[in-house]
PDB file of C-alpha atoms in Angstrom:
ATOM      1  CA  UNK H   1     116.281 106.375  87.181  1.00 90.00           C
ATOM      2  CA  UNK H   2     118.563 108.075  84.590  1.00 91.00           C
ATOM      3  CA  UNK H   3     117.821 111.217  86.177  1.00 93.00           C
ATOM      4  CA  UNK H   4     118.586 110.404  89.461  1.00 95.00           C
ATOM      5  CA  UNK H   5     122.212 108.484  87.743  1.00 94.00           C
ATOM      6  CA  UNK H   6     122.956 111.732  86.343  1.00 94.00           C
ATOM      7  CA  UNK H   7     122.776 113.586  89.779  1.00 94.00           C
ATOM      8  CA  UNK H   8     125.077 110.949  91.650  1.00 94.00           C
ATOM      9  CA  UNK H   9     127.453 110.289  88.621  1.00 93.00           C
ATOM     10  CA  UNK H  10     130.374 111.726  90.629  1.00 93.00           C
ATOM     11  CA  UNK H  11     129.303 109.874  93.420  1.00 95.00           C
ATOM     12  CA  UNK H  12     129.007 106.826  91.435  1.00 93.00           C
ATOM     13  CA  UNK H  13     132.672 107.850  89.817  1.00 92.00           C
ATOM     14  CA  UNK H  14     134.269 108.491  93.282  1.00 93.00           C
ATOM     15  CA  UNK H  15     132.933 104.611  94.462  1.00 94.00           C
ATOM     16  CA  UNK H  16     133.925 102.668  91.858  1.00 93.00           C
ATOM     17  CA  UNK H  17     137.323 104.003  91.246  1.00 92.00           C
ATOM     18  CA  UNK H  18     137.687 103.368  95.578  1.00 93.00           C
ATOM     19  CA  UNK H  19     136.679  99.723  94.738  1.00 91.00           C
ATOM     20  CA  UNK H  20     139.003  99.333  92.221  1.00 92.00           C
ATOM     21  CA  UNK H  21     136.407  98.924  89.194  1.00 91.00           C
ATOM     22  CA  UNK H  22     136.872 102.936  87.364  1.00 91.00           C
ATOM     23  CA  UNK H  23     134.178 103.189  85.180  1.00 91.00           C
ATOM     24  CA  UNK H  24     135.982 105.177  82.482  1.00 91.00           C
ATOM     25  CA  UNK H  25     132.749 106.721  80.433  1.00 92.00           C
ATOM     26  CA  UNK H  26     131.922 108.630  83.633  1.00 90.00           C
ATOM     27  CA  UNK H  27     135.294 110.884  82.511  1.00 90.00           C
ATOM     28  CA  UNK H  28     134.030 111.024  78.897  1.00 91.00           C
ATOM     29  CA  UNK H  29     132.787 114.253  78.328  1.00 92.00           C
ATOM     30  CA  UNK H  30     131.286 112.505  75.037  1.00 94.00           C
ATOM     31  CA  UNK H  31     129.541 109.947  77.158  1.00 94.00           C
ATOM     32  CA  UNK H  32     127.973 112.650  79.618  1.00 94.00           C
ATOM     33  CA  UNK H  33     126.694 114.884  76.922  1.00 95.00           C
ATOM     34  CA  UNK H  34     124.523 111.822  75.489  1.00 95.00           C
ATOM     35  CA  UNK H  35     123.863 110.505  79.245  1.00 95.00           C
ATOM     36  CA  UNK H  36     122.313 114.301  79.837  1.00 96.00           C
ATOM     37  CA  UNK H  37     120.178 114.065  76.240  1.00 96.00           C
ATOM     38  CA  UNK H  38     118.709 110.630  77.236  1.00 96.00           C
ATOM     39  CA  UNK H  39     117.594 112.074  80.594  1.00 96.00           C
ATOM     40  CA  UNK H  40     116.528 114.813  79.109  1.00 96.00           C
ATOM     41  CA  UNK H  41     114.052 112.962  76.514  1.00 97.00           C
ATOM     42  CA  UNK H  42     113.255 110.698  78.983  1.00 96.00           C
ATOM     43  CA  UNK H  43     111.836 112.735  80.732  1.00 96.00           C
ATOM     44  CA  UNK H  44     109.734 114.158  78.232  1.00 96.00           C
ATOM     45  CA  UNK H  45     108.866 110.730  77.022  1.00 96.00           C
ATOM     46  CA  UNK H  46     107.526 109.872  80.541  1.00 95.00           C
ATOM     47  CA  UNK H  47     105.287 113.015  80.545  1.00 94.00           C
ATOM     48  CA  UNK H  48     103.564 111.874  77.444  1.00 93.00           C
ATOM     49  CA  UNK H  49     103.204 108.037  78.756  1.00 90.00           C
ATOM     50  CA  UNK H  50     101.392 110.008  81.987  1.00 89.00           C
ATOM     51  CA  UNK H  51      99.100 112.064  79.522  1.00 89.00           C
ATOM     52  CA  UNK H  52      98.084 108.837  77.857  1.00 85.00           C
ATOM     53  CA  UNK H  53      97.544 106.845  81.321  1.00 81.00           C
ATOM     54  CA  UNK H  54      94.449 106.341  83.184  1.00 75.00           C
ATOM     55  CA  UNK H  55      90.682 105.342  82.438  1.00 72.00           C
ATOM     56  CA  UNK H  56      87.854 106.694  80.630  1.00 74.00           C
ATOM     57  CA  UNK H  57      90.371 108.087  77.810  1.00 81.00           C
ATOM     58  CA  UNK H  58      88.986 108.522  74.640  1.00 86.00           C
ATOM     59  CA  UNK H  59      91.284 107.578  71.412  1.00 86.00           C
ATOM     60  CA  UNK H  60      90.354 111.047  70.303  1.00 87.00           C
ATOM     61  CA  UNK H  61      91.879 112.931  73.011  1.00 87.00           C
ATOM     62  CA  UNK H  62      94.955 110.299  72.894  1.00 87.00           C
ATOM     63  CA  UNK H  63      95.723 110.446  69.388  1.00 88.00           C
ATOM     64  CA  UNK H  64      95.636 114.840  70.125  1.00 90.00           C
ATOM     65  CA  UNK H  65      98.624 114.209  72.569  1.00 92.00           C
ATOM     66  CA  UNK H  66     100.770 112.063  70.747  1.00 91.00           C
ATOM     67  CA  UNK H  67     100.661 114.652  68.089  1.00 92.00           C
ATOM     68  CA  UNK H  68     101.043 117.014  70.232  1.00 95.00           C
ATOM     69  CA  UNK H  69     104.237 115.302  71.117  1.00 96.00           C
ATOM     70  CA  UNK H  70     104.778 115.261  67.509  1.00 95.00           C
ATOM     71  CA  UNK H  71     105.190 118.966  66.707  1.00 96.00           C
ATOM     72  CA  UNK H  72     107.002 119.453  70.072  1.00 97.00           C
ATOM     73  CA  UNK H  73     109.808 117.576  68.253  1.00 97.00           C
ATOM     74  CA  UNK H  74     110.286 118.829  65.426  1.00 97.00           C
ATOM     75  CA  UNK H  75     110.224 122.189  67.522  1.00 97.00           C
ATOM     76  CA  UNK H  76     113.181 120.284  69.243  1.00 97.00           C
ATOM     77  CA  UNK H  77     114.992 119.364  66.249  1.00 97.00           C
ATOM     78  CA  UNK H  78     114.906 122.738  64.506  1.00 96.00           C
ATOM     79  CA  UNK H  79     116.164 124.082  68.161  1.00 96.00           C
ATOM     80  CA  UNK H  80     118.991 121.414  68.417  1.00 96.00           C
ATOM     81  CA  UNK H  81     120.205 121.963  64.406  1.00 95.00           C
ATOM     82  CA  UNK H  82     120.919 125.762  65.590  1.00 95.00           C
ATOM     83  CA  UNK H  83     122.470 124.789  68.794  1.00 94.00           C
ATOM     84  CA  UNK H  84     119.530 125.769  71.038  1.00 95.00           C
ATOM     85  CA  UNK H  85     119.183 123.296  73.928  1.00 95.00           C
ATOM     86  CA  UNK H  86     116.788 125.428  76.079  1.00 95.00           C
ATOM     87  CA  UNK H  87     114.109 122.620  76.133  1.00 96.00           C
ATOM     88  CA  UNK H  88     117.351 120.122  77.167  1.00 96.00           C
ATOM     89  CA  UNK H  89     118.296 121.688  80.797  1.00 95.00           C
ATOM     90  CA  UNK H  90     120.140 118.739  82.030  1.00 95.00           C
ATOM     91  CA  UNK H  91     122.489 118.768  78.212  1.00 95.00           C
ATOM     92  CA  UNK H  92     122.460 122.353  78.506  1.00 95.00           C
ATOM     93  CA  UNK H  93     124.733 121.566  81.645  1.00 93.00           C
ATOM     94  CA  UNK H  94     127.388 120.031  79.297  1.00 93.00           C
ATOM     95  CA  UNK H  95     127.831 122.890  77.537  1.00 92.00           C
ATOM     96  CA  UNK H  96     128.323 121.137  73.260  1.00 92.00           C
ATOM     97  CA  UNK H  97     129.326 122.687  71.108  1.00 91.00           C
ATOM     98  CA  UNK H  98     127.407 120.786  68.641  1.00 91.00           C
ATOM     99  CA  UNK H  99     124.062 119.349  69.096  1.00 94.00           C
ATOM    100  CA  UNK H 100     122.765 117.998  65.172  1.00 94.00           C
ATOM    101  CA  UNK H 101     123.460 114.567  66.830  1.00 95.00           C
ATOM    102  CA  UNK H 102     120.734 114.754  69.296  1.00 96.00           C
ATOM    103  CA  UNK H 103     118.774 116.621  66.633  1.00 96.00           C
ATOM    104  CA  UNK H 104     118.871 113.577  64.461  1.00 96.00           C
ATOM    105  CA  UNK H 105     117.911 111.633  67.328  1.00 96.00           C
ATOM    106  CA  UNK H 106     114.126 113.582  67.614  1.00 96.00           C
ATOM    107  CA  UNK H 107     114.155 112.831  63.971  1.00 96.00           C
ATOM    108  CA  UNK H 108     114.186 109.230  64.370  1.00 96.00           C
ATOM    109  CA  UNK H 109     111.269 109.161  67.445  1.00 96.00           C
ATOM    110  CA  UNK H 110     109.168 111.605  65.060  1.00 95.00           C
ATOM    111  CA  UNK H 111     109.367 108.868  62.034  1.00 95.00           C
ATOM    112  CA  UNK H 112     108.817 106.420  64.888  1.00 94.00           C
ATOM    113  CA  UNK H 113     105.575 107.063  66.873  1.00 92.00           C
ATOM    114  CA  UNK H 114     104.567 108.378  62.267  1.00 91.00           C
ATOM    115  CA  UNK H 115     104.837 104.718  62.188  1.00 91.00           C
ATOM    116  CA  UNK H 116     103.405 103.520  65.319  1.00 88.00           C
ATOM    117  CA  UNK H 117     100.141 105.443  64.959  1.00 86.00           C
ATOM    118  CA  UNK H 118      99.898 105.433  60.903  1.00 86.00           C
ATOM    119  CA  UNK H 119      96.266 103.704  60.996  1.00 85.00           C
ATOM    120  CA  UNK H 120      94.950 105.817  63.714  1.00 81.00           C
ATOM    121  CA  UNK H 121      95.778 108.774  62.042  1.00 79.00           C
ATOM    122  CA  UNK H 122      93.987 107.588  58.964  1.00 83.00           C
ATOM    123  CA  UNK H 123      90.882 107.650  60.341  1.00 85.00           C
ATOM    124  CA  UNK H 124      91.310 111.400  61.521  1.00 86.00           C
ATOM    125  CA  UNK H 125      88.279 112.815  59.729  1.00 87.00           C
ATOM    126  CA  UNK H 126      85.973 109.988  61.373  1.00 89.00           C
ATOM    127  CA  UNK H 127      87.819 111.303  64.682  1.00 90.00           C
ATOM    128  CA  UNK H 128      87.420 115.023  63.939  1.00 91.00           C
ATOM    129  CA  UNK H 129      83.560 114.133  63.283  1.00 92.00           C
ATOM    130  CA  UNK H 130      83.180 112.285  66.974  1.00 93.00           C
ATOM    131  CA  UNK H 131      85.354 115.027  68.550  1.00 92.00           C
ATOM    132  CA  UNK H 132      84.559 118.236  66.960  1.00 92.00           C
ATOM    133  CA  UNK H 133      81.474 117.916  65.287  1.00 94.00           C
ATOM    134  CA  UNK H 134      80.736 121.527  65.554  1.00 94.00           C
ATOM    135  CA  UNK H 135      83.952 122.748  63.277  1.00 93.00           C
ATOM    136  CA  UNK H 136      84.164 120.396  60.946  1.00 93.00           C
ATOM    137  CA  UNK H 137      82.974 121.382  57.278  1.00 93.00           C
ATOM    138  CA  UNK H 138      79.923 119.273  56.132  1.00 92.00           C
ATOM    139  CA  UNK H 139      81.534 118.694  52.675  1.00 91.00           C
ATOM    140  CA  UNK H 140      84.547 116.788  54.526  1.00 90.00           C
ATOM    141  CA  UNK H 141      82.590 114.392  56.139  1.00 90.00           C
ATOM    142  CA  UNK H 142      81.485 111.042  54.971  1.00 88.00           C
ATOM    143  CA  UNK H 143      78.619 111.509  52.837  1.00 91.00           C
ATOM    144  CA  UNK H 144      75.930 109.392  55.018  1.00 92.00           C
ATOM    145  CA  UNK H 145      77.010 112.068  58.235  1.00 92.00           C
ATOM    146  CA  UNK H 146      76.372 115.160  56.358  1.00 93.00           C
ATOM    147  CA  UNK H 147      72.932 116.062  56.560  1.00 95.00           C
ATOM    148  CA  UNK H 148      72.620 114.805  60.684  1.00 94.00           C
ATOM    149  CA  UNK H 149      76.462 117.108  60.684  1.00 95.00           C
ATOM    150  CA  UNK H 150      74.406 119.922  59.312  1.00 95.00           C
ATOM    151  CA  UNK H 151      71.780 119.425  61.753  1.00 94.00           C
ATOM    152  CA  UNK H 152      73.647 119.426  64.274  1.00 94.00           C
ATOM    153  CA  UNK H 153      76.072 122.339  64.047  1.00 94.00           C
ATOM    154  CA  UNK H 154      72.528 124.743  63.268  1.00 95.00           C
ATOM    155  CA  UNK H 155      70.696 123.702  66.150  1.00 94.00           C
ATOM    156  CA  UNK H 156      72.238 126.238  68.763  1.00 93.00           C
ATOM    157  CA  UNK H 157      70.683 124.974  71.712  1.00 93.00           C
ATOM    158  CA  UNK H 158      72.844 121.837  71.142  1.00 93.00           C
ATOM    159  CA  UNK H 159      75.925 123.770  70.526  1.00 92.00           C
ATOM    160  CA  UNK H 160      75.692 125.415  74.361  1.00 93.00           C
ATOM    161  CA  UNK H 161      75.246 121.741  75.681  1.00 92.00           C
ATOM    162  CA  UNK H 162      78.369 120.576  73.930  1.00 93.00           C
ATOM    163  CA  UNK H 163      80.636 123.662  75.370  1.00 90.00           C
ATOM    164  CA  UNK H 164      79.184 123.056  78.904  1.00 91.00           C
ATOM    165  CA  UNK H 165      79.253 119.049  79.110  1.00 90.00           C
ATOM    166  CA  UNK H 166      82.320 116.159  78.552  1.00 90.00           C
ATOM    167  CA  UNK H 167      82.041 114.460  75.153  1.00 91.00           C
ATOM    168  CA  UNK H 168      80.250 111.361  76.080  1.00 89.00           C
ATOM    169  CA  UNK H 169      77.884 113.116  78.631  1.00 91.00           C
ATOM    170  CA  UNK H 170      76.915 115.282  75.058  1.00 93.00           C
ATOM    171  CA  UNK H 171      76.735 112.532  73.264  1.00 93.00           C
ATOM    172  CA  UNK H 172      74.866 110.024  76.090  1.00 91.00           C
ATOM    173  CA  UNK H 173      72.082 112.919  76.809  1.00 92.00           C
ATOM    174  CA  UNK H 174      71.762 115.039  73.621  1.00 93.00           C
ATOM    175  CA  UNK H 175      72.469 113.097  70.269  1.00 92.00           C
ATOM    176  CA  UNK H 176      69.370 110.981  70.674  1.00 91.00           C
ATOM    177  CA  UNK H 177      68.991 107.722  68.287  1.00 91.00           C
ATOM    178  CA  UNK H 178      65.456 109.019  67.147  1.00 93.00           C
ATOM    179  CA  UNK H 179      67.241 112.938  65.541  1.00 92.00           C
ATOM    180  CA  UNK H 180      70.510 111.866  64.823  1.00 94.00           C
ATOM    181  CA  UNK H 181      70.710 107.638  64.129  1.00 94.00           C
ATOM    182  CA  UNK H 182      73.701 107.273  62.110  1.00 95.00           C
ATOM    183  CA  UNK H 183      75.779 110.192  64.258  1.00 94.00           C
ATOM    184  CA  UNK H 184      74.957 108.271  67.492  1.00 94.00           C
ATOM    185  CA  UNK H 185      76.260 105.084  65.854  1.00 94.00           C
ATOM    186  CA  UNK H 186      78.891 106.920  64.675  1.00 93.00           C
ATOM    187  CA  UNK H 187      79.926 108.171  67.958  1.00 92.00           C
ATOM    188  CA  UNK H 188      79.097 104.721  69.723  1.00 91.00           C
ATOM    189  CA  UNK H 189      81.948 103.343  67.723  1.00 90.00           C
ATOM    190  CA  UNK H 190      84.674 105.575  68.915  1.00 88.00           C
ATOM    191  CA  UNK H 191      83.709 105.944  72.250  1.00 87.00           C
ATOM    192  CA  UNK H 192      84.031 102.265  72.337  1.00 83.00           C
ATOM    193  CA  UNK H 193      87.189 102.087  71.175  1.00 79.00           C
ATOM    194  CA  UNK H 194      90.259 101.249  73.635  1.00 72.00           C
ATOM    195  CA  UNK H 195      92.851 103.757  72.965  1.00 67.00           C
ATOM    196  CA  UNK H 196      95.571 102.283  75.489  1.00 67.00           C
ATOM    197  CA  UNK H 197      95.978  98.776  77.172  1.00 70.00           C
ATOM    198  CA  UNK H 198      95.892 100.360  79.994  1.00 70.00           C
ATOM    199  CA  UNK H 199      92.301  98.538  81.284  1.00 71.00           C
ATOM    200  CA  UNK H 200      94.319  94.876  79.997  1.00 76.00           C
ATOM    201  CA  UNK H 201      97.241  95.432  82.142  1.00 77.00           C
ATOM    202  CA  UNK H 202      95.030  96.883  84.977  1.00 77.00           C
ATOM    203  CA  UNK H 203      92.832  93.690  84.413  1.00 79.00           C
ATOM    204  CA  UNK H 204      96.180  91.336  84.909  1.00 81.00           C
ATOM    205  CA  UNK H 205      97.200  92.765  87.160  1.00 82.00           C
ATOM    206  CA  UNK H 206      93.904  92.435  89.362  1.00 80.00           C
ATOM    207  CA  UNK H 207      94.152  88.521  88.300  1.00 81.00           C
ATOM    208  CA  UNK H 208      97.937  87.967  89.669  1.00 82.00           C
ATOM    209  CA  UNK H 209      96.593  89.945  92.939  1.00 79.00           C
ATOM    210  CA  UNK H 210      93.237  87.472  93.092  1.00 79.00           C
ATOM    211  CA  UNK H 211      94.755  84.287  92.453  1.00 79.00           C
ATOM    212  CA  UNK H 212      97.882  83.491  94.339  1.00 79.00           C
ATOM    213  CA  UNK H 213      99.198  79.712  95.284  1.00 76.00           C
ATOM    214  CA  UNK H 214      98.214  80.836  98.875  1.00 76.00           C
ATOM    215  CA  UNK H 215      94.340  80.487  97.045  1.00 76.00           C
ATOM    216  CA  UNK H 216      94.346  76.509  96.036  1.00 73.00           C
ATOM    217  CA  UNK H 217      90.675  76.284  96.526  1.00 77.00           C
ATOM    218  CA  UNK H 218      89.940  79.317  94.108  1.00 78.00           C
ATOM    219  CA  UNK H 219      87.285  77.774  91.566  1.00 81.00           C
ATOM    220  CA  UNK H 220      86.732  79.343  88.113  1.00 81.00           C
ATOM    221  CA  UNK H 221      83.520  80.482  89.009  1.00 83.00           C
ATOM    222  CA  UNK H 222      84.538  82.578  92.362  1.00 83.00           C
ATOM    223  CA  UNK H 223      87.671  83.959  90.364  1.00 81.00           C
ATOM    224  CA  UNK H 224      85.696  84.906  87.754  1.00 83.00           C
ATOM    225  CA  UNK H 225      83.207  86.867  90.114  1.00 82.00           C
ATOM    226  CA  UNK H 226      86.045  88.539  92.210  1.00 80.00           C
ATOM    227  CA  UNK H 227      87.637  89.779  88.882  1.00 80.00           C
ATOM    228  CA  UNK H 228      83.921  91.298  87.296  1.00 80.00           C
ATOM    229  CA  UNK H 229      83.694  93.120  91.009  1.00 78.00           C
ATOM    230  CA  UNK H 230      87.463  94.013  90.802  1.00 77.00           C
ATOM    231  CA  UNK H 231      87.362  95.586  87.456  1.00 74.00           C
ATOM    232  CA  UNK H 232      84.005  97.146  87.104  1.00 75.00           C
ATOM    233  CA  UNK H 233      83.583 100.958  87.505  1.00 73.00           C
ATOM    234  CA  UNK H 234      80.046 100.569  89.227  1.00 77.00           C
ATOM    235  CA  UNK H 235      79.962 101.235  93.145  1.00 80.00           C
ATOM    236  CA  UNK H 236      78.715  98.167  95.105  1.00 78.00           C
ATOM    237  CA  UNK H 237      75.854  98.951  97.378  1.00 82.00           C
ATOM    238  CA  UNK H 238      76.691  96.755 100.049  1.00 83.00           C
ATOM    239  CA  UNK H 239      74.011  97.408 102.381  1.00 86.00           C
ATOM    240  CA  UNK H 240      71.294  96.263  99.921  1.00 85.00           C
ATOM    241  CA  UNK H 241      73.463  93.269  99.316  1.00 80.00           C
ATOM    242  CA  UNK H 242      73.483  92.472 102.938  1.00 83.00           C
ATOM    243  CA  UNK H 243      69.804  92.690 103.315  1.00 82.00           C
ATOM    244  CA  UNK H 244      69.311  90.060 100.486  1.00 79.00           C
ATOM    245  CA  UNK H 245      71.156  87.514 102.209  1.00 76.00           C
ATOM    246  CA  UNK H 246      70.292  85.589 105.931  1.00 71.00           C
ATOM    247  CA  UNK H 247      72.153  86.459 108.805  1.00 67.00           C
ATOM    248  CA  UNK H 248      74.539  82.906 109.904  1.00 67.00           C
ATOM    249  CA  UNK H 249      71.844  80.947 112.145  1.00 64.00           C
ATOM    250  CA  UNK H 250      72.437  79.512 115.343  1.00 63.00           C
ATOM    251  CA  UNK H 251      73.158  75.703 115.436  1.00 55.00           C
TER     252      UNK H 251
END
């Protein structure tokens, strides 16, 4: 939306001074320069939100983008303190000649999303252990993991699977309860862990399209049962339903 202000600002301008209503910041060179910035870090805000979108994410490969994001701002800020605005293409358009403002203003969202994800990053060992059990250094790792971590990263038959297969397939087929107990727990919790509220929001979203005031007659029960089908991952095999129930019979 701010992008797509930007491009029709003259436009915008140009209609507003016709109807008699000038909007006077769209002549502020000040104005436009911070108008350009916010587009600009919008837009790399929204990339981000994409990145941590969708199902089946793991907090492991969540936590990896946002600080990701992280060192891409400070990048940012360093660039913006000299006056580089090569990452900024829509303020590079407006030509300051001083940028420490905007530089200030990547300081502020890195203390921000410090502050936002403090606790997760906390736990980053116990993540590094689920994630990368393969580099991390025995001695690091809580002492009850180290002799199944040791196991582990010396049994290379194990170490092809986990460079050929997704985390949880690795973990699902390979780290078996009965050779590694406490390192399948281990990895149990964080795979069960909900990174995002994107599955909540998904889930409400399901229950505003399910139950509408055109449904009156909607019991608890059905609603309940359209919203398990709605929101499960499994694939219904409808033909096997069929078969299980009668055909309508003739009166």
């Amino acid at each position: 939306m701010l992008a797509r202000f930007y491009t029709l600002r003259e436009e915008v301008r140009r209609f507003m001074e016709m109807k008699g209503g000038p909007v006077m910041e769209l002549s502020d060179g000040k104005f436009l320069r911070d108008l350009a910035f916010m587009v600009d870090i919008s837009k790399h805000l929204s990339e981000l939100k994409i990145k941590l979108q969708g199902p089946n994410q793991l907090i492991s490969s969540l936590l990896s983008n946002v600080k990701s994001f992280e060192v891409k701002l400070r990048l940012w800020q360093g660039q913006l303190e000299r006056g580089n605005t090569v990452n900024f293409p829509t303020l590079q358009e407006q030509k300051p000649d001083v940028t420490t403002e905007y530089a200030g203003e990547c300081a502020k969202l890195i203390q921000a999303l410090d502050e936002r994800f403090h606790d997760v990053k906390n736990i980053q060992k116990e993540l590094d252990v689920f994630a990368t059990p393969f580099n991390v250094q025995p001695s690091d790792v809580p002492d009850n993991l180290q002799m199944e971590i040791i196991d582990l990263q010396n049994n290379n038959e194990l170490k092809a699977k986990y460079h050929n297969l997704s985390l949880l397939d690795f973990y699902k087929l390979y780290v078996r309860a009965e050779d590694f107990p406490i390192l399948r727990r281990h990895a149990l919790k964080f795979a069960s862990l909900f990174g995002t509220t994107y599955r909540c929001e998904q889930f409400f979203s399901k229950l505003t399209l399910a139950k509408t005031r055109f449904r009156s007659r909607l019991t608890d029960s059905n609603l309940e049962n359209q919203l398990r089908v709605a929101s499960s991952s499994l694939p219904a095999n409808i033909r096997r339903l069929a078969r299980e129930k009668q055909f309508q019979p003739s009166h």
